[in-house]
DNA sequence: GCCAACGTTGGC
DNA sequence: GCCAACGTTGGC
C-alpha cells in the first residue's frame, strides 16, 4: 500500500520534537486527541510506515520542525479511562472506547524549521489544509506534491 | 492576552 | 433537529 503523508500539531510547551528525541526509543503515543476528525484520521487511515510532519503550534514562530513515522497502528487512548487525567472522558468505556491514537517515532529534526510565514509564501503549497483560514485540525493529510515540495525545501 | 473561527453540548 | 451558549485552538 502506498505511504500516506500527514501533519501533526503539537504545542512545544506541552510536547516538543526535542521531547520526542529524548523519549524512550524516540517513540511516543499520540494521546489526548479529542477531535473526531483527527481521531478518524489516526484510527482509520494512518498505517505503520506513514510519515508525518511534526508541527509546532502556538510557538514562536510556529512551523514544521521535523518528520515522524507511524510506528504502531492506532489503539484506544488509555487516558480516556483515567479519572485522574485531564483527557478523561466519562462517556468512553472499555467496551466502547471513543478515542484512539497511534504511536510515532522520530525520523528527523530539521536544522531549521520551515515557519508558517514561509509556508504561506510558496504558491506551490496553495490549498494545504494547514494554510486554510480557520483550520484548526491537529491531524491532517498532506498531499504527496506538498510533502515533496516541503521536504525538498528542507533537504 | 486577545479574539476569530470552529467544534461540542444541551435545552427546547 | 435547531441553535445559543460555551469551550478550545492557535495565530497574532
mmCIF file with all atom_site columns, C-alpha atoms (C1' of nucleotides) in Angstrom:
data_model
loop_
_atom_site.group_PDB
_atom_site.id
_atom_site.type_symbol
_atom_site.label_atom_id
_atom_site.label_alt_id
_atom_site.label_comp_id
_atom_site.label_asym_id
_atom_site.label_entity_id
_atom_site.label_seq_id
_atom_site.pdbx_PDB_ins_code
_atom_site.Cartn_x
_atom_site.Cartn_y
_atom_site.Cartn_z
_atom_site.occupancy
_atom_site.B_iso_or_equiv
_atom_site.pdbx_formal_charge
_atom_site.auth_seq_id
_atom_site.auth_comp_id
_atom_site.auth_asym_id
_atom_site.auth_atom_id
_atom_site.pdbx_PDB_model_num
ATOM 1   C CA    . UNK A 1 1   ? 0.000   0.000  0.000  1.00 0.00 ? 1   UNK A CA    1
ATOM 2   C CA    . UNK A 1 2   ? 1.183   3.499  -0.782 1.00 0.00 ? 2   UNK A CA    1
ATOM 3   C CA    . UNK A 1 3   ? 2.540   5.521  2.061  1.00 0.00 ? 3   UNK A CA    1
ATOM 4   C CA    . UNK A 1 4   ? 0.374   8.365  3.144  1.00 0.00 ? 4   UNK A CA    1
ATOM 5   C CA    . UNK A 1 5   ? 1.506   11.729 4.394  1.00 0.00 ? 5   UNK A CA    1
ATOM 6   C CA    . UNK A 1 6   ? 0.251   13.723 7.335  1.00 0.00 ? 6   UNK A CA    1
ATOM 7   C CA    . UNK A 1 7   ? 0.829   16.709 9.535  1.00 0.00 ? 7   UNK A CA    1
ATOM 8   C CA    . UNK A 1 8   ? 0.542   16.530 13.311 1.00 0.00 ? 8   UNK A CA    1
ATOM 9   C CA    . UNK A 1 9   ? 0.430   19.593 15.521 1.00 0.00 ? 9   UNK A CA    1
ATOM 10  C CA    . UNK A 1 10  ? 1.816   19.853 18.981 1.00 0.00 ? 10  UNK A CA    1
ATOM 11  C CA    . UNK A 1 11  ? 2.439   22.777 21.262 1.00 0.00 ? 11  UNK A CA    1
ATOM 12  C CA    . UNK A 1 12  ? 6.134   22.657 22.134 1.00 0.00 ? 12  UNK A CA    1
ATOM 13  C CA    . UNK A 1 13  ? 5.308   23.735 25.663 1.00 0.00 ? 13  UNK A CA    1
ATOM 14  C CA    . UNK A 1 14  ? 3.405   20.517 26.207 1.00 0.00 ? 14  UNK A CA    1
ATOM 15  C CA    . UNK A 1 15  ? 5.341   18.213 23.867 1.00 0.00 ? 15  UNK A CA    1
ATOM 16  C CA    . UNK A 1 16  ? 8.069   19.353 21.507 1.00 0.00 ? 16  UNK A CA    1
ATOM 17  C CA    . UNK A 1 17  ? 10.094  17.465 18.948 1.00 0.00 ? 17  UNK A CA    1
ATOM 18  C CA    . UNK A 1 18  ? 13.013  17.714 21.381 1.00 0.00 ? 18  UNK A CA    1
ATOM 19  C CA    . UNK A 1 19  ? 10.865  15.908 23.928 1.00 0.00 ? 19  UNK A CA    1
ATOM 20  C CA    . UNK A 1 20  ? 10.315  13.185 21.352 1.00 0.00 ? 20  UNK A CA    1
ATOM 21  C CA    . UNK A 1 21  ? 14.050  12.977 20.747 1.00 0.00 ? 21  UNK A CA    1
ATOM 22  C CA    . UNK A 1 22  ? 14.564  12.442 24.477 1.00 0.00 ? 22  UNK A CA    1
ATOM 23  C CA    . UNK A 1 23  ? 11.764  9.881  24.796 1.00 0.00 ? 23  UNK A CA    1
ATOM 24  C CA    . UNK A 1 24  ? 12.494  6.141  25.144 1.00 0.00 ? 24  UNK A CA    1
ATOM 25  C CA    . UNK A 1 25  ? 13.141  4.716  21.655 1.00 0.00 ? 25  UNK A CA    1
ATOM 26  C CA    . UNK A 1 26  ? 12.363  8.230  20.389 1.00 0.00 ? 26  UNK A CA    1
ATOM 27  C CA    . UNK A 1 27  ? 8.805   6.996  20.281 1.00 0.00 ? 27  UNK A CA    1
ATOM 28  C CA    . UNK A 1 28  ? 5.612   8.366  21.778 1.00 0.00 ? 28  UNK A CA    1
ATOM 29  C CA    . UNK A 1 29  ? 1.913   7.609  21.923 1.00 0.00 ? 29  UNK A CA    1
ATOM 30  C CA    . UNK A 1 30  ? -0.053  10.498 20.468 1.00 0.00 ? 30  UNK A CA    1
ATOM 31  C CA    . UNK A 1 31  ? -2.616  10.657 23.249 1.00 0.00 ? 31  UNK A CA    1
ATOM 32  C CA    . UNK A 1 32  ? -5.034  13.425 24.131 1.00 0.00 ? 32  UNK A CA    1
ATOM 33  C CA    . UNK A 1 33  ? -6.594  13.963 20.721 1.00 0.00 ? 33  UNK A CA    1
ATOM 34  C CA    . UNK A 1 34  ? -10.238 14.781 21.401 1.00 0.00 ? 34  UNK A CA    1
ATOM 35  C CA    . UNK A 1 35  ? -11.439 15.794 17.981 1.00 0.00 ? 35  UNK A CA    1
ATOM 36  C CA    . UNK A 1 36  ? -13.381 13.299 15.907 1.00 0.00 ? 36  UNK A CA    1
ATOM 37  C CA    . UNK A 1 37  ? -11.935 14.209 12.564 1.00 0.00 ? 37  UNK A CA    1
ATOM 38  C CA    . UNK A 1 38  ? -8.390  13.993 13.864 1.00 0.00 ? 38  UNK A CA    1
ATOM 39  C CA    . UNK A 1 39  ? -9.201  10.726 15.609 1.00 0.00 ? 39  UNK A CA    1
ATOM 40  C CA    . UNK A 1 40  ? -10.656 9.247  12.447 1.00 0.00 ? 40  UNK A CA    1
ATOM 41  C CA    . UNK A 1 41  ? -7.509  10.005 10.503 1.00 0.00 ? 41  UNK A CA    1
ATOM 42  C CA    . UNK A 1 42  ? -5.359  8.252  13.096 1.00 0.00 ? 42  UNK A CA    1
ATOM 43  C CA    . UNK A 1 43  ? -7.754  5.403  13.708 1.00 0.00 ? 43  UNK A CA    1
ATOM 44  C CA    . UNK A 1 44  ? -8.890  4.566  10.237 1.00 0.00 ? 44  UNK A CA    1
ATOM 45  C CA    . UNK A 1 45  ? -6.347  5.885  7.810  1.00 0.00 ? 45  UNK A CA    1
ATOM 46  C CA    . UNK A 1 46  ? -2.904  6.008  9.338  1.00 0.00 ? 46  UNK A CA    1
ATOM 47  C CA    . UNK A 1 47  ? -0.817  2.958  8.709  1.00 0.00 ? 47  UNK A CA    1
ATOM 48  C CA    . UNK A 1 48  ? 2.538   1.853  10.048 1.00 0.00 ? 48  UNK A CA    1
ATOM 49  C CA    . UNK A 1 49  ? 5.204   3.495  7.941  1.00 0.00 ? 49  UNK A CA    1
ATOM 50  C CA    . UNK A 1 50  ? 3.172   6.593  7.110  1.00 0.00 ? 50  UNK A CA    1
ATOM 51  C CA    . UNK A 1 51  ? 5.154   9.760  7.594  1.00 0.00 ? 51  UNK A CA    1
ATOM 52  C CA    . UNK A 1 52  ? 4.058   12.960 9.288  1.00 0.00 ? 52  UNK A CA    1
ATOM 53  C CA    . UNK A 1 53  ? 5.358   16.452 9.557  1.00 0.00 ? 53  UNK A CA    1
ATOM 54  C CA    . UNK A 1 54  ? 5.779   17.464 13.168 1.00 0.00 ? 54  UNK A CA    1
ATOM 55  C CA    . UNK A 1 55  ? 4.369   20.970 13.516 1.00 0.00 ? 55  UNK A CA    1
ATOM 56  C CA    . UNK A 1 56  ? 4.915   23.276 16.448 1.00 0.00 ? 56  UNK A CA    1
ATOM 57  C CA    . UNK A 1 57  ? 1.777   25.280 17.084 1.00 0.00 ? 57  UNK A CA    1
ATOM 58  C CA    . UNK A 1 58  ? 1.495   28.183 19.483 1.00 0.00 ? 58  UNK A CA    1
ATOM 59  C CA    . UNK A 1 59  ? 5.237   28.580 19.084 1.00 0.00 ? 59  UNK A CA    1
ATOM 60  C CA    . UNK A 1 60  ? 7.487   31.491 18.195 1.00 0.00 ? 60  UNK A CA    1
ATOM 61  C CA    . UNK A 1 61  ? 7.457   31.055 15.321 1.00 0.00 ? 61  UNK A CA    1
ATOM 62  C CA    . UNK A 1 62  ? 5.029   28.252 14.522 1.00 0.00 ? 62  UNK A CA    1
ATOM 63  C CA    . UNK A 1 63  ? 6.229   25.870 11.818 1.00 0.00 ? 63  UNK A CA    1
ATOM 64  C CA    . UNK A 1 64  ? 7.259   22.440 10.625 1.00 0.00 ? 64  UNK A CA    1
ATOM 65  C CA    . UNK A 1 65  ? 10.207  21.186 12.654 1.00 0.00 ? 65  UNK A CA    1
ATOM 66  C CA    . UNK A 1 66  ? 10.707  17.591 11.604 1.00 0.00 ? 66  UNK A CA    1
ATOM 67  C CA    . UNK A 1 67  ? 9.372   14.268 10.429 1.00 0.00 ? 67  UNK A CA    1
ATOM 68  C CA    . UNK A 1 68  ? 7.973   11.353 12.387 1.00 0.00 ? 68  UNK A CA    1
ATOM 69  C CA    . UNK A 1 69  ? 6.909   7.912  11.267 1.00 0.00 ? 69  UNK A CA    1
ATOM 70  C CA    . UNK A 1 70  ? 3.880   5.919  12.363 1.00 0.00 ? 70  UNK A CA    1
ATOM 71  C CA    . UNK A 1 71  ? 5.356   3.087  14.421 1.00 0.00 ? 71  UNK A CA    1
ATOM 72  C CA    . UNK A 1 72  ? 2.199   1.390  15.663 1.00 0.00 ? 72  UNK A CA    1
ATOM 73  C CA    . UNK A 1 73  ? -1.351  1.287  14.396 1.00 0.00 ? 73  UNK A CA    1
ATOM 74  C CA    . UNK A 1 74  ? -3.998  3.141  16.401 1.00 0.00 ? 74  UNK A CA    1
ATOM 75  C CA    . UNK A 1 75  ? -5.334  1.651  19.634 1.00 0.00 ? 75  UNK A CA    1
ATOM 76  C CA    . UNK A 1 76  ? -7.607  3.040  22.375 1.00 0.00 ? 76  UNK A CA    1
ATOM 77  C CA    . UNK A 1 77  ? -6.151  6.015  24.204 1.00 0.00 ? 77  UNK A CA    1
ATOM 78  C CA    . UNK A 1 78  ? -5.876  4.906  27.861 1.00 0.00 ? 78  UNK A CA    1
ATOM 79  C CA    . UNK A 1 79  ? -6.154  8.474  29.149 1.00 0.00 ? 79  UNK A CA    1
ATOM 80  C CA    . UNK A 1 80  ? -9.866  8.448  28.300 1.00 0.00 ? 80  UNK A CA    1
ATOM 81  C CA    . UNK A 1 81  ? -10.449 5.872  31.077 1.00 0.00 ? 81  UNK A CA    1
ATOM 82  C CA    . UNK A 1 82  ? -8.245  7.580  33.652 1.00 0.00 ? 82  UNK A CA    1
ATOM 83  C CA    . UNK A 1 83  ? -10.258 9.744  36.015 1.00 0.00 ? 83  UNK A CA    1
ATOM 84  C CA    . UNK A 1 84  ? -7.023  11.465 37.074 1.00 0.00 ? 84  UNK A CA    1
ATOM 85  C CA    . UNK A 1 85  ? -6.209  12.527 33.528 1.00 0.00 ? 85  UNK A CA    1
ATOM 86  C CA    . UNK A 1 86  ? -7.245  15.804 32.027 1.00 0.00 ? 86  UNK A CA    1
ATOM 87  C CA    . UNK A 1 87  ? -8.175  13.769 28.985 1.00 0.00 ? 87  UNK A CA    1
ATOM 88  C CA    . UNK A 1 88  ? -10.639 11.638 30.929 1.00 0.00 ? 88  UNK A CA    1
ATOM 89  C CA    . UNK A 1 89  ? -13.914 11.095 29.115 1.00 0.00 ? 89  UNK A CA    1
ATOM 90  C CA    . UNK A 1 90  ? -16.850 9.858  31.189 1.00 0.00 ? 90  UNK A CA    1
ATOM 91  C CA    . UNK A 1 91  ? -18.686 8.776  28.070 1.00 0.00 ? 91  UNK A CA    1
ATOM 92  C CA    . UNK A 1 92  ? -15.972 6.379  26.990 1.00 0.00 ? 92  UNK A CA    1
ATOM 93  C CA    . UNK A 1 93  ? -15.883 2.773  28.200 1.00 0.00 ? 93  UNK A CA    1
ATOM 94  C CA    . UNK A 1 94  ? -13.508 -0.145 27.761 1.00 0.00 ? 94  UNK A CA    1
ATOM 95  C CA    . UNK A 1 95  ? -16.142 -1.895 25.668 1.00 0.00 ? 95  UNK A CA    1
ATOM 96  C CA    . UNK A 1 96  ? -16.778 1.231  23.641 1.00 0.00 ? 96  UNK A CA    1
ATOM 97  C CA    . UNK A 1 97  ? -13.693 3.418  23.524 1.00 0.00 ? 97  UNK A CA    1
ATOM 98  C CA    . UNK A 1 98  ? -14.147 6.797  21.935 1.00 0.00 ? 98  UNK A CA    1
ATOM 99  C CA    . UNK A 1 99  ? -10.580 7.876  21.396 1.00 0.00 ? 99  UNK A CA    1
ATOM 100 C CA    . UNK A 1 100 ? -7.754  6.223  19.527 1.00 0.00 ? 100 UNK A CA    1
ATOM 101 C CA    . UNK A 1 101 ? -4.204  7.214  18.726 1.00 0.00 ? 101 UNK A CA    1
ATOM 102 C CA    . UNK A 1 102 ? -1.078  5.928  17.029 1.00 0.00 ? 102 UNK A CA    1
ATOM 103 C CA    . UNK A 1 103 ? 2.494   5.650  18.170 1.00 0.00 ? 103 UNK A CA    1
ATOM 104 C CA    . UNK A 1 104 ? 5.050   7.687  16.278 1.00 0.00 ? 104 UNK A CA    1
ATOM 105 C CA    . UNK A 1 105 ? 8.811   7.507  16.101 1.00 0.00 ? 105 UNK A CA    1
ATOM 106 C CA    . UNK A 1 106 ? 11.183  10.331 15.368 1.00 0.00 ? 106 UNK A CA    1
ATOM 107 C CA    . UNK A 1 107 ? 12.673  10.244 11.902 1.00 0.00 ? 107 UNK A CA    1
ATOM 108 C CA    . UNK A 1 108 ? 14.461  13.556 11.625 1.00 0.00 ? 108 UNK A CA    1
ATOM 109 C CA    . UNK A 1 109 ? 14.666  17.026 13.079 1.00 0.00 ? 109 UNK A CA    1
ATOM 110 C CA    . UNK A 1 110 ? 15.286  19.789 10.574 1.00 0.00 ? 110 UNK A CA    1
ATOM 111 C CA    . UNK A 1 111 ? 18.282  22.046 11.106 1.00 0.00 ? 111 UNK A CA    1
ATOM 112 C CA    . UNK A 1 112 ? 15.955  24.985 10.733 1.00 0.00 ? 112 UNK A CA    1
ATOM 113 C CA    . UNK A 1 113 ? 12.222  24.957 10.924 1.00 0.00 ? 113 UNK A CA    1
ATOM 114 C CA    . UNK A 1 114 ? 10.053  25.943 7.998  1.00 0.00 ? 114 UNK A CA    1
ATOM 115 C CA    . UNK A 1 115 ? 7.927   28.641 9.562  1.00 0.00 ? 115 UNK A CA    1
ATOM 116 C CA    . UNK A 1 116 ? 4.263   29.230 8.933  1.00 0.00 ? 116 UNK A CA    1
ATOM 117 C CA    . UNK A 1 117 ? 5.174   32.541 7.276  1.00 0.00 ? 117 UNK A CA    1
ATOM 118 C CA    . UNK A 1 118 ? 7.489   30.749 4.863  1.00 0.00 ? 118 UNK A CA    1
ATOM 119 C CA    . UNK A 1 119 ? 4.929   28.070 4.142  1.00 0.00 ? 119 UNK A CA    1
ATOM 120 C CA    . UNK A 1 120 ? 2.394   30.761 3.267  1.00 0.00 ? 120 UNK A CA    1
ATOM 121 C CA    . UNK A 1 121 ? 4.798   32.406 0.875  1.00 0.00 ? 121 UNK A CA    1
ATOM 122 C CA    . UNK A 1 122 ? 5.012   29.441 -1.518 1.00 0.00 ? 122 UNK A CA    1
ATOM 123 C CA    . UNK A 1 123 ? 2.344   29.330 -4.227 1.00 0.00 ? 123 UNK A CA    1
ATOM 124 C CA    . UNK A 1 124 ? 3.163   25.617 -4.586 1.00 0.00 ? 124 UNK A CA    1
ATOM 125 C CA    . UNK A 1 125 ? 1.567   25.000 -1.192 1.00 0.00 ? 125 UNK A CA    1
ATOM 126 C CA    . UNK A 1 126 ? -1.729  26.605 -2.010 1.00 0.00 ? 126 UNK A CA    1
ATOM 127 C CA    . UNK A 1 127 ? -4.630  24.519 -0.770 1.00 0.00 ? 127 UNK A CA    1
ATOM 128 C CA    . UNK A 1 128 ? -2.671  22.902 2.045  1.00 0.00 ? 128 UNK A CA    1
ATOM 129 C CA    . UNK A 1 129 ? -5.066  22.292 4.948  1.00 0.00 ? 129 UNK A CA    1
ATOM 130 C CA    . UNK A 1 130 ? -2.731  23.961 7.430  1.00 0.00 ? 130 UNK A CA    1
ATOM 131 C CA    . UNK A 1 131 ? -2.868  27.197 5.459  1.00 0.00 ? 131 UNK A CA    1
ATOM 132 C CA    . UNK A 1 132 ? -6.621  27.355 5.095  1.00 0.00 ? 132 UNK A CA    1
ATOM 133 C CA    . UNK A 1 133 ? -8.282  30.110 7.035  1.00 0.00 ? 133 UNK A CA    1
ATOM 134 C CA    . UNK A 1 134 ? -9.697  28.936 10.321 1.00 0.00 ? 134 UNK A CA    1
ATOM 135 C CA    . UNK A 1 135 ? -8.177  25.482 10.010 1.00 0.00 ? 135 UNK A CA    1
ATOM 136 C CA    . UNK A 1 136 ? -7.548  24.083 13.486 1.00 0.00 ? 136 UNK A CA    1
ATOM 137 C CA    . UNK A 1 137 ? -7.353  20.401 12.730 1.00 0.00 ? 137 UNK A CA    1
ATOM 138 C CA    . UNK A 1 138 ? -4.497  18.882 14.709 1.00 0.00 ? 138 UNK A CA    1
ATOM 139 C CA    . UNK A 1 139 ? -4.049  15.830 12.470 1.00 0.00 ? 139 UNK A CA    1
ATOM 140 C CA    . UNK A 1 140 ? -4.378  16.417 8.785  1.00 0.00 ? 140 UNK A CA    1
ATOM 141 C CA    . UNK A 1 141 ? -3.486  14.722 5.498  1.00 0.00 ? 141 UNK A CA    1
ATOM 142 C CA    . UNK A 1 142 ? -0.786  16.226 3.291  1.00 0.00 ? 142 UNK A CA    1
ATOM 143 C CA    . UNK A 1 143 ? -0.722  15.646 -0.455 1.00 0.00 ? 143 UNK A CA    1
ATOM 144 C CA    . UNK A 1 144 ? 2.309   13.971 -1.983 1.00 0.00 ? 144 UNK A CA    1
ATOM 145 C CA    . UNK A 1 145 ? 3.036   17.101 -4.011 1.00 0.00 ? 145 UNK A CA    1
ATOM 146 C CA    . UNK A 1 146 ? 3.030   19.269 -0.899 1.00 0.00 ? 146 UNK A CA    1
ATOM 147 C CA    . UNK A 1 147 ? 5.065   16.707 1.011  1.00 0.00 ? 147 UNK A CA    1
ATOM 148 C CA    . UNK A 1 148 ? 7.694   16.523 -1.710 1.00 0.00 ? 148 UNK A CA    1
ATOM 149 C CA    . UNK A 1 149 ? 7.882   20.284 -2.002 1.00 0.00 ? 149 UNK A CA    1
ATOM 150 C CA    . UNK A 1 150 ? 8.417   20.816 1.717  1.00 0.00 ? 150 UNK A CA    1
ATOM 151 C CA    . UNK A 1 151 ? 10.964  18.037 2.113  1.00 0.00 ? 151 UNK A CA    1
ATOM 152 C CA    . UNK A 1 152 ? 12.887  19.365 -0.890 1.00 0.00 ? 152 UNK A CA    1
ATOM 153 C CA    . UNK A 1 153 ? 12.990  22.830 0.704  1.00 0.00 ? 153 UNK A CA    1
ATOM 154 C CA    . UNK A 1 154 ? 14.436  21.315 3.815  1.00 0.00 ? 154 UNK A CA    1
ATOM 155 C CA    . UNK A 1 155 ? 16.964  18.954 2.310  1.00 0.00 ? 155 UNK A CA    1
ATOM 156 C "C1'" . DG  B 2 1   ? -3.583  38.214 26.481 1.00 0.00 ? 1   DG  B "C1'" 1
ATOM 157 C "C1'" . DC  B 2 2   ? -6.908  38.905 22.712 1.00 0.00 ? 2   DC  B "C1'" 1
ATOM 158 C "C1'" . DC  B 2 3   ? -10.163 37.136 19.836 1.00 0.00 ? 3   DC  B "C1'" 1
ATOM 159 C "C1'" . DA  B 2 4   ? -11.920 34.899 15.449 1.00 0.00 ? 4   DA  B "C1'" 1
ATOM 160 C "C1'" . DA  B 2 5   ? -13.095 30.587 13.881 1.00 0.00 ? 5   DA  B "C1'" 1
ATOM 161 C "C1'" . DC  B 2 6   ? -14.556 26.400 14.909 1.00 0.00 ? 6   DC  B "C1'" 1
ATOM 162 C "C1'" . DG  B 2 7   ? -16.496 22.172 17.499 1.00 0.00 ? 7   DG  B "C1'" 1
ATOM 163 C "C1'" . DT  B 2 8   ? -19.487 20.376 21.081 1.00 0.00 ? 8   DT  B "C1'" 1
ATOM 164 C "C1'" . DT  B 2 9   ? -23.230 20.367 24.311 1.00 0.00 ? 9   DT  B "C1'" 1
ATOM 165 C "C1'" . DG  B 2 10  ? -27.735 20.577 25.902 1.00 0.00 ? 10  DG  B "C1'" 1
ATOM 166 C "C1'" . DG  B 2 11  ? -32.338 22.837 26.336 1.00 0.00 ? 11  DG  B "C1'" 1
ATOM 167 C "C1'" . DC  B 2 12  ? -36.284 23.095 23.882 1.00 0.00 ? 12  DC  B "C1'" 1
ATOM 168 C "C1'" . DG  C 3 1   ? -33.018 18.540 14.929 1.00 0.00 ? 1   DG  C "C1'" 1
ATOM 169 C "C1'" . DC  C 3 2   ? -32.235 23.543 15.737 1.00 0.00 ? 2   DC  C "C1'" 1
ATOM 170 C "C1'" . DC  C 3 3   ? -29.295 26.776 17.618 1.00 0.00 ? 3   DC  C "C1'" 1
ATOM 171 C "C1'" . DA  C 3 4   ? -27.430 29.577 21.561 1.00 0.00 ? 4   DA  C "C1'" 1
ATOM 172 C "C1'" . DA  C 3 5   ? -24.030 29.155 24.818 1.00 0.00 ? 5   DA  C "C1'" 1
ATOM 173 C "C1'" . DC  C 3 6   ? -19.883 27.595 25.931 1.00 0.00 ? 6   DC  C "C1'" 1
ATOM 174 C "C1'" . DG  C 3 7   ? -15.094 25.754 25.427 1.00 0.00 ? 7   DG  C "C1'" 1
ATOM 175 C "C1'" . DT  C 3 8   ? -10.939 25.270 22.620 1.00 0.00 ? 8   DT  C "C1'" 1
ATOM 176 C "C1'" . DT  C 3 9   ? -7.442  26.249 19.168 1.00 0.00 ? 9   DT  C "C1'" 1
ATOM 177 C "C1'" . DG  C 3 10  ? -3.869  28.807 17.671 1.00 0.00 ? 10  DG  C "C1'" 1
ATOM 178 C "C1'" . DG  C 3 11  ? -2.104  32.957 15.180 1.00 0.00 ? 11  DG  C "C1'" 1
ATOM 179 C "C1'" . DC  C 3 12  ? -1.052  37.402 16.278 1.00 0.00 ? 12  DC  C "C1'" 1
#
